[in-house]
Amino acid sequence: MRQRVAVALSGGADSAVAALILKQGPYEVCALHLLLTDMPASLAQCEQAQALSRRLGIELHVVDLVQEFSSRVVAPFCSEYSSGRTPNPCIVCN
């Protein structure tokens, strides 16, 4: 039985190549795409990830984090920035 692994699939070339390499190896690959905003560019990346997963023949799970990302990252960033501070939103995610 092949070991199952998940790969983050952004819709770009790097994650697509990573998924392909894993699939060619001893793994059963599934993909995750994190939807962080509902802006057109983000939705386009999601569509690219869906197309890539179909082309690669791997299952894709789209995780809708739009509301959580907005409330936990974007809103605090805007609040801090409007108070004259220079926040680093990446710290929240890491």
PDB file of C-alpha atoms in Angstrom:
ATOM      1  CA  MET A   1       0.000   0.000   0.000  1.00  0.00           C
ATOM      2  CA  ARG A   2       1.325   3.422  -0.965  1.00  0.00           C
ATOM      3  CA  GLN A   3       1.781   6.013   1.753  1.00  0.00           C
ATOM      4  CA  ARG A   4      -0.645   8.913   1.379  1.00  0.00           C
ATOM      5  CA  VAL A   5       0.786  12.451   1.421  1.00  0.00           C
ATOM      6  CA  ALA A   6      -0.747  15.893   1.021  1.00  0.00           C
ATOM      7  CA  VAL A   7       0.892  18.683  -0.929  1.00  0.00           C
ATOM      8  CA  ALA A   8      -0.054  22.364  -0.835  1.00  0.00           C
ATOM      9  CA  LEU A   9      -1.075  23.276  -4.377  1.00  0.00           C
ATOM     10  CA  SER A  10      -1.021  27.025  -5.002  1.00  0.00           C
ATOM     11  CA  GLY A  11      -1.753  26.869  -8.694  1.00  0.00           C
ATOM     12  CA  GLY A  12       1.812  27.810  -9.598  1.00  0.00           C
ATOM     13  CA  ALA A  13       4.629  25.855 -11.202  1.00  0.00           C
ATOM     14  CA  ASP A  14       6.633  25.033  -8.047  1.00  0.00           C
ATOM     15  CA  SER A  15       3.816  23.290  -6.195  1.00  0.00           C
ATOM     16  CA  ALA A  16       2.709  21.519  -9.388  1.00  0.00           C
ATOM     17  CA  VAL A  17       6.208  20.102  -9.898  1.00  0.00           C
ATOM     18  CA  ALA A  18       6.365  19.036  -6.242  1.00  0.00           C
ATOM     19  CA  ALA A  19       3.039  17.216  -6.632  1.00  0.00           C
ATOM     20  CA  LEU A  20       4.215  15.532  -9.836  1.00  0.00           C
ATOM     21  CA  ILE A  21       7.491  14.361  -8.266  1.00  0.00           C
ATOM     22  CA  LEU A  22       5.625  12.936  -5.276  1.00  0.00           C
ATOM     23  CA  LYS A  23       3.105  11.208  -7.548  1.00  0.00           C
ATOM     24  CA  GLN A  24       5.909   9.638  -9.586  1.00  0.00           C
ATOM     25  CA  GLY A  25       7.413   8.329  -6.356  1.00  0.00           C
ATOM     26  CA  PRO A  26       6.005   5.784  -3.936  1.00  0.00           C
ATOM     27  CA  TYR A  27       3.175   8.060  -2.754  1.00  0.00           C
ATOM     28  CA  GLU A  28      -0.547   8.426  -3.159  1.00  0.00           C
ATOM     29  CA  VAL A  29      -0.858  12.207  -3.449  1.00  0.00           C
ATOM     30  CA  CYS A  30      -3.726  14.491  -2.562  1.00  0.00           C
ATOM     31  CA  ALA A  31      -3.561  18.269  -2.720  1.00  0.00           C
ATOM     32  CA  LEU A  32      -4.721  21.135  -0.523  1.00  0.00           C
ATOM     33  CA  HIS A  33      -5.417  24.667  -1.688  1.00  0.00           C
ATOM     34  CA  LEU A  34      -5.985  27.358   0.943  1.00  0.00           C
ATOM     35  CA  LEU A  35      -8.445  30.028  -0.159  1.00  0.00           C
ATOM     36  CA  LEU A  36      -7.469  33.100   1.882  1.00  0.00           C
ATOM     37  CA  THR A  37      -9.364  35.892   0.111  1.00  0.00           C
ATOM     38  CA  ASP A  38     -12.276  36.185  -2.274  1.00  0.00           C
ATOM     39  CA  MET A  39     -10.423  38.652  -4.483  1.00  0.00           C
ATOM     40  CA  PRO A  40     -10.291  37.830  -8.219  1.00  0.00           C
ATOM     41  CA  ALA A  41      -6.570  36.937  -8.182  1.00  0.00           C
ATOM     42  CA  SER A  42      -7.089  34.489  -5.324  1.00  0.00           C
ATOM     43  CA  LEU A  43     -10.079  32.891  -7.051  1.00  0.00           C
ATOM     44  CA  ALA A  44      -8.034  32.599 -10.256  1.00  0.00           C
ATOM     45  CA  GLN A  45      -5.255  30.792  -8.357  1.00  0.00           C
ATOM     46  CA  CYS A  46      -7.868  28.404  -6.971  1.00  0.00           C
ATOM     47  CA  GLU A  47      -9.094  27.699 -10.506  1.00  0.00           C
ATOM     48  CA  GLN A  48      -5.488  27.078 -11.588  1.00  0.00           C
ATOM     49  CA  ALA A  49      -5.016  24.636  -8.699  1.00  0.00           C
ATOM     50  CA  GLN A  50      -8.214  22.825  -9.706  1.00  0.00           C
ATOM     51  CA  ALA A  51      -7.044  22.567 -13.310  1.00  0.00           C
ATOM     52  CA  LEU A  52      -3.607  21.321 -12.226  1.00  0.00           C
ATOM     53  CA  SER A  53      -5.069  18.677  -9.935  1.00  0.00           C
ATOM     54  CA  ARG A  54      -7.271  17.388 -12.760  1.00  0.00           C
ATOM     55  CA  ARG A  55      -4.297  17.328 -15.135  1.00  0.00           C
ATOM     56  CA  LEU A  56      -2.143  15.506 -12.565  1.00  0.00           C
ATOM     57  CA  GLY A  57      -4.966  13.140 -11.645  1.00  0.00           C
ATOM     58  CA  ILE A  58      -4.856  13.947  -7.937  1.00  0.00           C
ATOM     59  CA  GLU A  59      -7.632  14.726  -5.499  1.00  0.00           C
ATOM     60  CA  LEU A  60      -7.855  18.397  -4.468  1.00  0.00           C
ATOM     61  CA  HIS A  61      -9.340  19.745  -1.250  1.00  0.00           C
ATOM     62  CA  VAL A  62     -10.036  23.495  -1.230  1.00  0.00           C
ATOM     63  CA  VAL A  63      -9.976  24.836   2.333  1.00  0.00           C
ATOM     64  CA  ASP A  64     -12.019  28.044   2.590  1.00  0.00           C
ATOM     65  CA  LEU A  65     -10.261  30.242   5.153  1.00  0.00           C
ATOM     66  CA  VAL A  66     -11.551  33.590   3.857  1.00  0.00           C
ATOM     67  CA  GLN A  67     -13.426  34.600   7.020  1.00  0.00           C
ATOM     68  CA  GLU A  68     -10.784  33.314   9.427  1.00  0.00           C
ATOM     69  CA  PHE A  69      -7.916  34.957   7.526  1.00  0.00           C
ATOM     70  CA  SER A  70      -9.794  38.245   7.415  1.00  0.00           C
ATOM     71  CA  SER A  71     -10.615  38.266  11.127  1.00  0.00           C
ATOM     72  CA  ARG A  72      -7.329  36.874  12.448  1.00  0.00           C
ATOM     73  CA  VAL A  73      -4.795  38.446  10.072  1.00  0.00           C
ATOM     74  CA  VAL A  74      -6.186  41.240   7.891  1.00  0.00           C
ATOM     75  CA  ALA A  75      -8.346  43.077  10.457  1.00  0.00           C
ATOM     76  CA  PRO A  76      -5.645  43.172  13.175  1.00  0.00           C
ATOM     77  CA  PHE A  77      -3.103  44.343  10.584  1.00  0.00           C
ATOM     78  CA  CYS A  78      -5.379  47.189   9.461  1.00  0.00           C
ATOM     79  CA  SER A  79      -6.095  48.190  13.056  1.00  0.00           C
ATOM     80  CA  GLU A  80      -2.408  48.306  13.974  1.00  0.00           C
ATOM     81  CA  TYR A  81      -1.472  50.120  10.772  1.00  0.00           C
ATOM     82  CA  SER A  82      -4.184  52.751  11.236  1.00  0.00           C
ATOM     83  CA  SER A  83      -2.831  53.327  14.762  1.00  0.00           C
ATOM     84  CA  GLY A  84       0.525  54.338  13.282  1.00  0.00           C
ATOM     85  CA  ARG A  85       2.325  51.065  13.942  1.00  0.00           C
ATOM     86  CA  THR A  86       4.042  48.854  11.384  1.00  0.00           C
ATOM     87  CA  PRO A  87       2.637  45.364  11.975  1.00  0.00           C
ATOM     88  CA  ASN A  88       4.014  42.138  10.543  1.00  0.00           C
ATOM     89  CA  PRO A  89       1.036  39.936   9.579  1.00  0.00           C
ATOM     90  CA  CYS A  90       3.292  36.949   8.845  1.00  0.00           C
ATOM     91  CA  ILE A  91       3.966  36.516  12.560  1.00  0.00           C
ATOM     92  CA  VAL A  92       0.293  35.665  13.092  1.00  0.00           C
ATOM     93  CA  CYS A  93       0.436  32.776  10.629  1.00  0.00           C
ATOM     94  CA  ASN A  94       3.770  31.434  11.767  1.00  0.00           C
TER      95      ASN A  94
END
